[in-house]
C-alpha cells in the first residue's frame, strides 16, 4: 500500500533511457498485443528480466494511462515481497529471534532504495526481492528446509541467472556462484545431485536469458552505446595514475553513500555478516554459532555484493556526467535492505552495550573517513549540480535545496544519525538492555518489576524501530517527490498525444538527441498505436517516414521544406537545448499536401503571425442566461464556447506554445450605457484548434478602466473574439452571443 501511495501522483514515466528501455522491452515481448514498435535511440541496452514481469499487463492493458497504473501495481507487488523475504532471511539464515527479525525486516523494507524503485519502471523492482531469494536459496542448498518448500533448493542457479538477465551489473555473479557451487561439491556441503542441478539450471536459464536479451536488442536498437568500455579501456584505467586515482575515489564515494545514506546501519549489517561468516551468531556475545548453511549463504552474498561493487566502481570511474556518478548508489543498493535489516536486528538482539557501541562506532568512523575524502575531492558544481533521484535516493532530500553542499550535509546527517542510535541503543539500557530472568514467584514484587522492565524494553525497542522506519520513509519519499516534480512539469497540460492520434498517422521518427532524448520516452509510451523510430541528424541519417519530431528551429527540417503540423513546447525542453520547443513536422509529399488542404499546417515562417484568413471565429457565452455581477475593481470569469471558422492554419494553444504567438480568446470594450471602457484579460484555449474545430475557454473580466481605476456602478459591455497573442483582435460580426454584459454594483 505504501508503494501505491507514493507512486499515485505520477501519471507517467520520467527516467528517460532506463524506462524507455524496460517499458519498450515489455511491449516488444508482448508482441502485437503490446502496441506498435518502439525503437531506441543510440543508448546502452537494457536487459529484459524485469520486462518479462511487465509484459503480461502490457499485453492486457492497452491504454497508456491505465498501462502505467498497471506497471506501478506490478512494482508494488514485487516490492511488497521484500518484507517477508527479509524476515525469512533473518530468522532462517541469520538465526534471529522473531521479534527483532520483524523489526529489522520492517526497517529494511522501507529503506530509501526500496521506496524510490517503486515510482519508476526500473530493474530494481525485481532485483531487490531476487537478492533476498538468492540468500534463501543458497542457505536451503546446504541446510534443507523443514516441511514444504524443498523446491527452493533448486533455486540458486535460476535466481542467479535471472539476476543477470535483469541487469548486467550481476554478470560477475555467475562465476562467483559457480565457484561457490564447486566448493559445495568438493566439500560435500550439499548432495552433489543438487549442486549439479543448480549449476546446470544456472547455465541453461542464463543462456536463455542471454538469447532473449540479444533478441530484444536486435529488435529495438539500431546502435548500442557501450559505456562500459572494453578490456583495453579497463587496462588503461588500471595502469595510469589518473585512472587509479579515479578508481580509488569512486570506490570511496560509493562506500560513503552506503554508510552515510543508511546512517551507519549498512556498516553494522556488514559487520554482522562477517561475524556470521566467521561462524558466530548475530549477537556476538551469545554462545550459539551459525550453521554451515548460514556461512555458505552469507559468504556467497558477500562475494556477489563485492562483485557488483567492483563492477559499479569500474563503470562509473569512466562514466561521469552527473554529480551522483561520483557516489553512485543504485547498484549497491541492491544489498542495502539486507544489510540494514541485519544491522537493526543485531542492535536489538545484542546483550551487551559494548557490542552496540563498537558496531555503531565502526559506522561513524566509516562515514567520517569516507565523507572527508568525498567532500574534499568532489564538488557537485563541477558537474552542474545534477543528481538523479533514483540513483542516490538516500541523499536526495539533502540535495533539494542546495545540491552543491549535498555531500557535506549528508555526512553530517549520517554522523548525527549514528549518535542518535547510540543514544537509543547504548545510553538507554533501561529501555533496551536485558534484565534478569523473569522466573521468580508469580506473585512476588521482583517478578512484577521484571515484567514491568520487560514491557518497557519492548516499548522502547518498538519506539526506536518506529522512528527508524518513519525516518526511512521520510528520506525515501523525497526521491518519489523529485521524480513526480520532474514528470509533472512535462505531463501537465500535455495534449500532444491526442493531437497525434487525431492526425491518424502510423509512423513517427524522433531525432534521437533532441531535448536530451526525453521525447524518445514520452512519445512512444503515450502513443502505443504509432510505430516510433529514431534517427540521428548528427550522422546525417534520413528520418524515413513523412512525420518527424524535431526542434521547431531545426534548420534541416526547414531546409528540406518540412512544415510544422503540431507544436510541443514541453516543460523541460527550454532547459534541454530546445528553447523554442519541438514540432511534429510533415515532410513534402502526399501527407503534407493533404494536411495543407485541410488547413492544418502552420505557416512556414512560424513562429510568426498566422494568416488573416485563420482568425475567423464563432464564439458565444456558454451560459447566456447567467447574470454577471461584480464589485468595482473586482473580476468575474465568463465561460465561453466557440468554433474555428478560419482557413489556412490551426490555432496553437498555451499548452502547445506558451509564447507570443499562441491564439487566445479575448474580450474588448463594447458599447455601454454608462462608460465606453472596460479593461479585460484574455482567456486560454483548452486545446489545439484546427479549422472547423470547437473549443472552450474562460475569460476573466476586470471591472476597471483603461488606467486600472475601479469602474463606478453601472452596466458595461464587452465583445468576445480571438487574437494571436500580441496581434490584431478579431470579433465576429452579427453574433449577438459574442456580447457580454456585466453589471458593476
mmCIF file of C-alpha atoms in Angstrom, residues 629-637 700-703:
data_model
loop_
_atom_site.group_PDB
_atom_site.id
_atom_site.type_symbol
_atom_site.label_atom_id
_atom_site.label_comp_id
_atom_site.label_asym_id
_atom_site.label_seq_id
_atom_site.Cartn_x
_atom_site.Cartn_y
_atom_site.Cartn_z
ATOM 1 C CA UNK A 629 -22.248 40.869 -11.442
ATOM 2 C CA UNK A 630 -19.037 42.188 -9.967
ATOM 3 C CA UNK A 631 -17.911 44.763 -7.400
ATOM 4 C CA UNK A 632 -15.969 47.830 -8.570
ATOM 5 C CA UNK A 633 -12.358 46.791 -9.137
ATOM 6 C CA UNK A 634 -13.244 43.087 -8.938
ATOM 7 C CA UNK A 635 -13.388 40.443 -11.617
ATOM 8 C CA UNK A 636 -15.719 37.784 -12.944
ATOM 9 C CA UNK A 637 -14.970 34.630 -15.002
ATOM 10 C CA UNK A 700 -11.770 36.920 -16.860
ATOM 11 C CA UNK A 701 -13.347 40.383 -16.981
ATOM 12 C CA UNK A 702 -11.941 43.044 -14.654
ATOM 13 C CA UNK A 703 -14.147 45.900 -13.526
#
